[in-house]
CSV table of C-alpha atoms and ligand atoms in Angstrom, one decimal:
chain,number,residue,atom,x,y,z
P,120,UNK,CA,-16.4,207.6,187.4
P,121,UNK,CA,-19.4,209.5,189.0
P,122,UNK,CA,-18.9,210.9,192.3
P,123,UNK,CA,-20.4,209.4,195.7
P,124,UNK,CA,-23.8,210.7,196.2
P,125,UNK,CA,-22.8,211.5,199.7
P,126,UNK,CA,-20.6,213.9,198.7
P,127,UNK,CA,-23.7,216.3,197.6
P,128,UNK,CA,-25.0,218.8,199.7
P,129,UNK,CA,-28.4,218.1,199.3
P,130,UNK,CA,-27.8,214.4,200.9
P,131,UNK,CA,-26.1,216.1,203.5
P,132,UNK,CA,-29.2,218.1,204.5
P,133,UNK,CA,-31.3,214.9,203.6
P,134,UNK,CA,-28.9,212.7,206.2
P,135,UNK,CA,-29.4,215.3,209.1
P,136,UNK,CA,-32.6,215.8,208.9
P,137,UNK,CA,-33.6,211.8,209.1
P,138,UNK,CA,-31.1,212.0,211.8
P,139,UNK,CA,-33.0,214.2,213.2
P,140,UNK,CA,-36.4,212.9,213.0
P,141,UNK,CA,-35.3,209.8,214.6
P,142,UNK,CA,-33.2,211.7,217.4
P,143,UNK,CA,-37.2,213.2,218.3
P,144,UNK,CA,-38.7,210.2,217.9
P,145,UNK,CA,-36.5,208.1,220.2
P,146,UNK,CA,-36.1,210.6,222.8
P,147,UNK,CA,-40.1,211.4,222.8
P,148,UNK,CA,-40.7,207.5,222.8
P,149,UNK,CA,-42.8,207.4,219.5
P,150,UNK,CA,-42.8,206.0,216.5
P,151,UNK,CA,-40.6,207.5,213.9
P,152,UNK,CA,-43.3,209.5,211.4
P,153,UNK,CA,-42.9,209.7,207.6
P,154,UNK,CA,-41.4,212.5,205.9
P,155,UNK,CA,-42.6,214.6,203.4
P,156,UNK,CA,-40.6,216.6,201.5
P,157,UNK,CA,-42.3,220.1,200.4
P,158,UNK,CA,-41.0,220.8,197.2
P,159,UNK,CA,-42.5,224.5,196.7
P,160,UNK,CA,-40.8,227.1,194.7
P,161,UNK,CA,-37.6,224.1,194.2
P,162,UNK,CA,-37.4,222.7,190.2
P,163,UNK,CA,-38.0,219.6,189.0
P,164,UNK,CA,-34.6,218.3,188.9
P,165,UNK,CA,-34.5,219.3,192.7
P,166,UNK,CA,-37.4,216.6,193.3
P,167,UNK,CA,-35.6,213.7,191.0
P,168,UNK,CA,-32.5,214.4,193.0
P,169,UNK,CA,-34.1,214.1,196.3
P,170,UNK,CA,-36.3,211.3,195.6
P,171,UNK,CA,-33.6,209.2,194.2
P,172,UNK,CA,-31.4,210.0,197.2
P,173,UNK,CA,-34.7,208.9,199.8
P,174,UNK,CA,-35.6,205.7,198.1
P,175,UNK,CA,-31.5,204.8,198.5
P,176,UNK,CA,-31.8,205.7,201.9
P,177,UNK,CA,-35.4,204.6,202.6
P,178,UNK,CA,-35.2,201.7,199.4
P,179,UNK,CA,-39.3,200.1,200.8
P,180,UNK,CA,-40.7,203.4,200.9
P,181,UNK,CA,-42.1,205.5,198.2
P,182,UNK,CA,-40.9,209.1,198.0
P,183,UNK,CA,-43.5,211.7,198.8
P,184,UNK,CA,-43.1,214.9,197.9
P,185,UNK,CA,-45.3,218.2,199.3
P,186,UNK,CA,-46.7,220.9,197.0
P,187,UNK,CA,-48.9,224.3,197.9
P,188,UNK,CA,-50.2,225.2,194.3
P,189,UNK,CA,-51.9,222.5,192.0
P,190,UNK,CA,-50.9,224.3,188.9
P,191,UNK,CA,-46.8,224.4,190.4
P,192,UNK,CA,-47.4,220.9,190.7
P,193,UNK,CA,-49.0,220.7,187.3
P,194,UNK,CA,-45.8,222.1,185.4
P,195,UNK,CA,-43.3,219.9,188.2
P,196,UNK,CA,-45.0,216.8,187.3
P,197,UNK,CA,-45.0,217.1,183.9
P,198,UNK,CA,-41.3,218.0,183.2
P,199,UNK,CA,-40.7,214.9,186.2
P,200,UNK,CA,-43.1,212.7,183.5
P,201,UNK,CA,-40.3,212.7,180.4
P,202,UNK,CA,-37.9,211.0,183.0
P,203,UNK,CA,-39.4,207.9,185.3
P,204,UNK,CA,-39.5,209.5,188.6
P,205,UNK,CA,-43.2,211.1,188.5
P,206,UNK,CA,-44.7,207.7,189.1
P,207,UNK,CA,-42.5,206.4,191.6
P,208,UNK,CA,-43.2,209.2,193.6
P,209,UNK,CA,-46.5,209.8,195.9
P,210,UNK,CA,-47.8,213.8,195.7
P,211,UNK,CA,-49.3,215.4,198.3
P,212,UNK,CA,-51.2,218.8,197.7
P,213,UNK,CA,-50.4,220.9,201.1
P,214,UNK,CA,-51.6,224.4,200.2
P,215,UNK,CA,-55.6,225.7,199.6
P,216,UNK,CA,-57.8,224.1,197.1
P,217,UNK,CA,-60.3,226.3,195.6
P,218,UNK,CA,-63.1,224.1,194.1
P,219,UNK,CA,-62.6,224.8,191.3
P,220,UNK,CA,-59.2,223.8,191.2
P,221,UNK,CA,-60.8,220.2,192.3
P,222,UNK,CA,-60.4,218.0,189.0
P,223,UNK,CA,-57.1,219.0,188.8
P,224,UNK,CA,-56.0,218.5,192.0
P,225,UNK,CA,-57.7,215.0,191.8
P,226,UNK,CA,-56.0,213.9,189.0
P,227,UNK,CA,-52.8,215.0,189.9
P,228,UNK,CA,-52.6,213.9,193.4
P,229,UNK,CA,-52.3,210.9,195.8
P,230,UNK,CA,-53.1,212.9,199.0
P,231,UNK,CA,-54.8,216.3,199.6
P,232,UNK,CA,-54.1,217.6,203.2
P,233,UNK,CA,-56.2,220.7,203.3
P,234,UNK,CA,-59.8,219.4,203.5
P,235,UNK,CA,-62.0,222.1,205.3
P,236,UNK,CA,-65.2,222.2,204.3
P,237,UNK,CA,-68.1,220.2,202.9
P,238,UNK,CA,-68.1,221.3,199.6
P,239,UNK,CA,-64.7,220.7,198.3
P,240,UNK,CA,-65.4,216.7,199.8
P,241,UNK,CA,-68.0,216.4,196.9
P,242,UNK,CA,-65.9,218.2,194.4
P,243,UNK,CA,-62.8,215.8,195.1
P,244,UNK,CA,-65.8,212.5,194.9
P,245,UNK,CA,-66.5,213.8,191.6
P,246,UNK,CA,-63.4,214.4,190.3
P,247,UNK,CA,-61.3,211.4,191.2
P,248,UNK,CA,-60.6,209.8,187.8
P,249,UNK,CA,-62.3,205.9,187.8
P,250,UNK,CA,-60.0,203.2,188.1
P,251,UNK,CA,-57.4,205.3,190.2
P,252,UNK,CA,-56.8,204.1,194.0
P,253,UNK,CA,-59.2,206.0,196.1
P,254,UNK,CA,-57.6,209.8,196.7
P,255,UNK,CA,-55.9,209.8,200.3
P,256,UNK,CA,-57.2,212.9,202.4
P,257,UNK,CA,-56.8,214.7,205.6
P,258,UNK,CA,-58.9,217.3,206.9
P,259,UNK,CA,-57.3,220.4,207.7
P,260,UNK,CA,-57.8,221.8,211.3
P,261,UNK,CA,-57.2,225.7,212.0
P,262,UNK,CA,-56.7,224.7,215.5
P,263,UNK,CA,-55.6,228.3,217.5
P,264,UNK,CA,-59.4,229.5,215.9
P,265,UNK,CA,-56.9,232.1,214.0
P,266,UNK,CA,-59.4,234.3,212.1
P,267,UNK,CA,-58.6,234.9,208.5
P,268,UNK,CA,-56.4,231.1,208.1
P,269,UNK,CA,-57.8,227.9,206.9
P,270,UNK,CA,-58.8,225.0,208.2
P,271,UNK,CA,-61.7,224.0,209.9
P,272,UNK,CA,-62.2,224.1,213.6
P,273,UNK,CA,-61.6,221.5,215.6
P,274,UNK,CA,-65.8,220.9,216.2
P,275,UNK,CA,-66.2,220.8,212.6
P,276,UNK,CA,-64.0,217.6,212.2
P,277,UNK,CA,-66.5,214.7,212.9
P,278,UNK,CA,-68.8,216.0,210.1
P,279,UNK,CA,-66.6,216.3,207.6
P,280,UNK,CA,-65.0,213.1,208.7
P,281,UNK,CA,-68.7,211.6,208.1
P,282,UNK,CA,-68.9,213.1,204.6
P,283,UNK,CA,-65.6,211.8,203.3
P,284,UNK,CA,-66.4,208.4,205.0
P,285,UNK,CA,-69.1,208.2,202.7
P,286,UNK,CA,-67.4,208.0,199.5
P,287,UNK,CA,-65.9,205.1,198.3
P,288,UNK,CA,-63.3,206.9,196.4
P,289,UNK,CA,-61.9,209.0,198.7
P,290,UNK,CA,-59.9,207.3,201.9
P,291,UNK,CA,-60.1,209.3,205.4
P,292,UNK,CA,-56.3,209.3,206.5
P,293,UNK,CA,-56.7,212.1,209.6
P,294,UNK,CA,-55.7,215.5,210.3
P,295,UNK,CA,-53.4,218.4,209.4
P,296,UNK,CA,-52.4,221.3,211.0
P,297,UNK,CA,-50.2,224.4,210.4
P,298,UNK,CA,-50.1,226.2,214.0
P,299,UNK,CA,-49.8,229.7,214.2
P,300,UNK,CA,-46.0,230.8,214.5
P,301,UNK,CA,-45.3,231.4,218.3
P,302,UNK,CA,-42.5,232.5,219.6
P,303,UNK,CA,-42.1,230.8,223.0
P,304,UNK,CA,-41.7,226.7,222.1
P,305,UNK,CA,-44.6,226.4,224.9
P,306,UNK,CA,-47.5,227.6,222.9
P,307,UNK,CA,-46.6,225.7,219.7
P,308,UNK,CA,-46.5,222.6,221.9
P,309,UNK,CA,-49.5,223.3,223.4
P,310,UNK,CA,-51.2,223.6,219.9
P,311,UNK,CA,-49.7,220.1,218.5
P,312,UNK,CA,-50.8,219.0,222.1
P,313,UNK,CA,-54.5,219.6,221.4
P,314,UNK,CA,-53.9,218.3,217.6
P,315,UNK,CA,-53.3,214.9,218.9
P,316,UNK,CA,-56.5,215.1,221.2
P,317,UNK,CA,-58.7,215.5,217.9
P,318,UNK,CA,-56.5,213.0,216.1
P,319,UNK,CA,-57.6,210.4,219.2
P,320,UNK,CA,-61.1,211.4,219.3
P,321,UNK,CA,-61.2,211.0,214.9
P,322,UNK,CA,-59.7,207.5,215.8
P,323,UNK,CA,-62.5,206.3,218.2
P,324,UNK,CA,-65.2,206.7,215.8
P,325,UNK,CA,-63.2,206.2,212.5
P,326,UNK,CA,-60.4,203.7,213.3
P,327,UNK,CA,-58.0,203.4,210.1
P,328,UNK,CA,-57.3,206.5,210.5
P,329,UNK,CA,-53.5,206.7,210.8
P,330,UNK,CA,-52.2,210.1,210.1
P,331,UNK,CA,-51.0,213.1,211.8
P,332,UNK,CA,-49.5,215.4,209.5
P,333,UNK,CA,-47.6,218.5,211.6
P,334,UNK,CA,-44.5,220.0,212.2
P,335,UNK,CA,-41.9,221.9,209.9
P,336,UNK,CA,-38.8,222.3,209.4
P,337,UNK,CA,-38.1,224.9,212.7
P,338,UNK,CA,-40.7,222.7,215.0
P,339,UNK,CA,-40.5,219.2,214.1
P,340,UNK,CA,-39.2,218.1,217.4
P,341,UNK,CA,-41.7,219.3,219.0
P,342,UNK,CA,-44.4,218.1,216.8
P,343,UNK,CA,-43.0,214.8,217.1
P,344,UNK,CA,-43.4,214.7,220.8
P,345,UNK,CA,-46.4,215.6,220.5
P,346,UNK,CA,-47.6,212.8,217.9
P,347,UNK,CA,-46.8,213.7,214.6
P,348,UNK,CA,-47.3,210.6,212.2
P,349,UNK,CA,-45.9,212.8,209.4
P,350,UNK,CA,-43.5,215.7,209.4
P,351,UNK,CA,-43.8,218.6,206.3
P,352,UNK,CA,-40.2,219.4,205.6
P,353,UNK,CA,-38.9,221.8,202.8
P,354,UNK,CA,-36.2,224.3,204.1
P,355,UNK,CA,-34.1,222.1,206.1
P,356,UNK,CA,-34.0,219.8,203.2
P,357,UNK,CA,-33.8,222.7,200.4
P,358,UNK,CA,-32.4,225.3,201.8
P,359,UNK,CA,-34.4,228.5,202.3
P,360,UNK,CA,-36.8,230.0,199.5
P,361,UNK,CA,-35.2,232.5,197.8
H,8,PLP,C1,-44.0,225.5,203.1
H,8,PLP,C2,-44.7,224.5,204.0
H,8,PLP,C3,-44.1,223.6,204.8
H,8,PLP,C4,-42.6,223.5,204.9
H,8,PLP,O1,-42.1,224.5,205.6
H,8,PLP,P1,-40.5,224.6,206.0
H,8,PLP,O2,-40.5,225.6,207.0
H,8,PLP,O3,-39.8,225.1,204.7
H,8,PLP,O4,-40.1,223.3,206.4
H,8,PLP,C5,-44.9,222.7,205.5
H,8,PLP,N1,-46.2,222.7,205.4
H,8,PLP,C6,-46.9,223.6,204.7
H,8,PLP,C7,-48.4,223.6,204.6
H,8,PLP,C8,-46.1,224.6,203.9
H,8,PLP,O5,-46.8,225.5,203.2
């Protein structure tokens, strides 16, 4: 006989943290945002065990899974590809793309989140393989003007928006954001705060827009109140990064 599922640790952690999401959500008044799982640094058989136990929980939704490094993903994917599970479950590229790390990361991915600049829109045009749905993006926002960290800033936005806009291969989704780690819960607010401000403003002139991805596994709440449509999870769910 195998044993219940629910007796695993991992859906433990899993169960909690949905809990969670909707706790924020309902208390906050909002819709309850999606969930992606980062999966950095965690195996392959980590992601196969955690997407089978989301789509028993979650059995309409597709499983999508966060990764920082396209050639992590690479490997992941691959060993995920002799079982059934690497189709079954949406990827979403969360960490810096380096052009020329563009044709991979277009092949390999449903969603890139880190969109920042002009050039890497074209790159990602040119690279989406023909035939393949039209490669999901969101345009990352350094959005406390930290020096140093990527993203673009918030007045950069509406370009960028415009240039993705005009390829038919890729599909405008909205914005990201990784605020800078702040102590007191006030000044992280603040930042997810002014997030949803762009995310408005993106909305008035490009209306399909539908995603807010922000908030990890220590400030989810918080980005939740604030309007997160998507919430980047990998420690709560994992366990920390050794
Ligand atoms: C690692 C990472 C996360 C998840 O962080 P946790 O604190 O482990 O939940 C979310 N977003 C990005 C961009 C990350 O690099």
């Amino acid at each position: 006989m195998t044993p219940s599922v629910h007796a695993n640790p991992p859906h433990d952690a899993l169960r909690d943290t949905l809990q969670g999401i909707d706790n924020a959500a309902q208390s906050a008044g909002r819709p309850v945002p999606r969930l992606l799982a980062v999966s950095k640094t965690q195996p392959a058989a980590a992601v196969a065990r955690l997407a089978a136990a989301l789509r028993e929980r979650q059995p309409d939704r597709i499983p999508a899974f966060g990764e920082n490094y396209v050639q992590e993903a690479a490997a992941k994917q691959a060993e995920l590809a002799s079982g059934t599970d690497v189709a079954a479950i949406e990827w979403h590229l969360i960490g810096h793309l380096q052009s020329n790390k563009a044709r991979e990361a277009a092949t390999l991915f449903d969603w890139v989140q880190t969109v920042d600049r002009a050039k890497l829109v074209d790159a990602l045009a040119r690279h989406r393989p023909a035939g393949r749905e039209p490669l999901n993006l969101l345009i990352q926002v350094n959005i406390d003007d930290e020096s140093g960290k990527h993203g673009c800033r918030p007045d950069a936005i509406a370009a960028l928006a415009a240039a993705i806009a005009g390829h038919a291969n890729l599909r405008l989704r909205g914005l990201m954001a990784i605020p800078a780690p702040a102590p007191e819960p006030a000044v992280r607010r603040q930042a997810f705060a002014d997030m949803h401000r762009c995310f408005r403003a993106l909305r008035e002139a490009h209306p399909r827009v539908d995603t807010l991805s922000m908030g990890m596994s220590d400030d989810y709440p918080l980005a939740i109140a604030e309007g997160a449509t998507m919430v980047r999870i990998g420690t709560a769910l994992f366990g920390r990064r050794s």
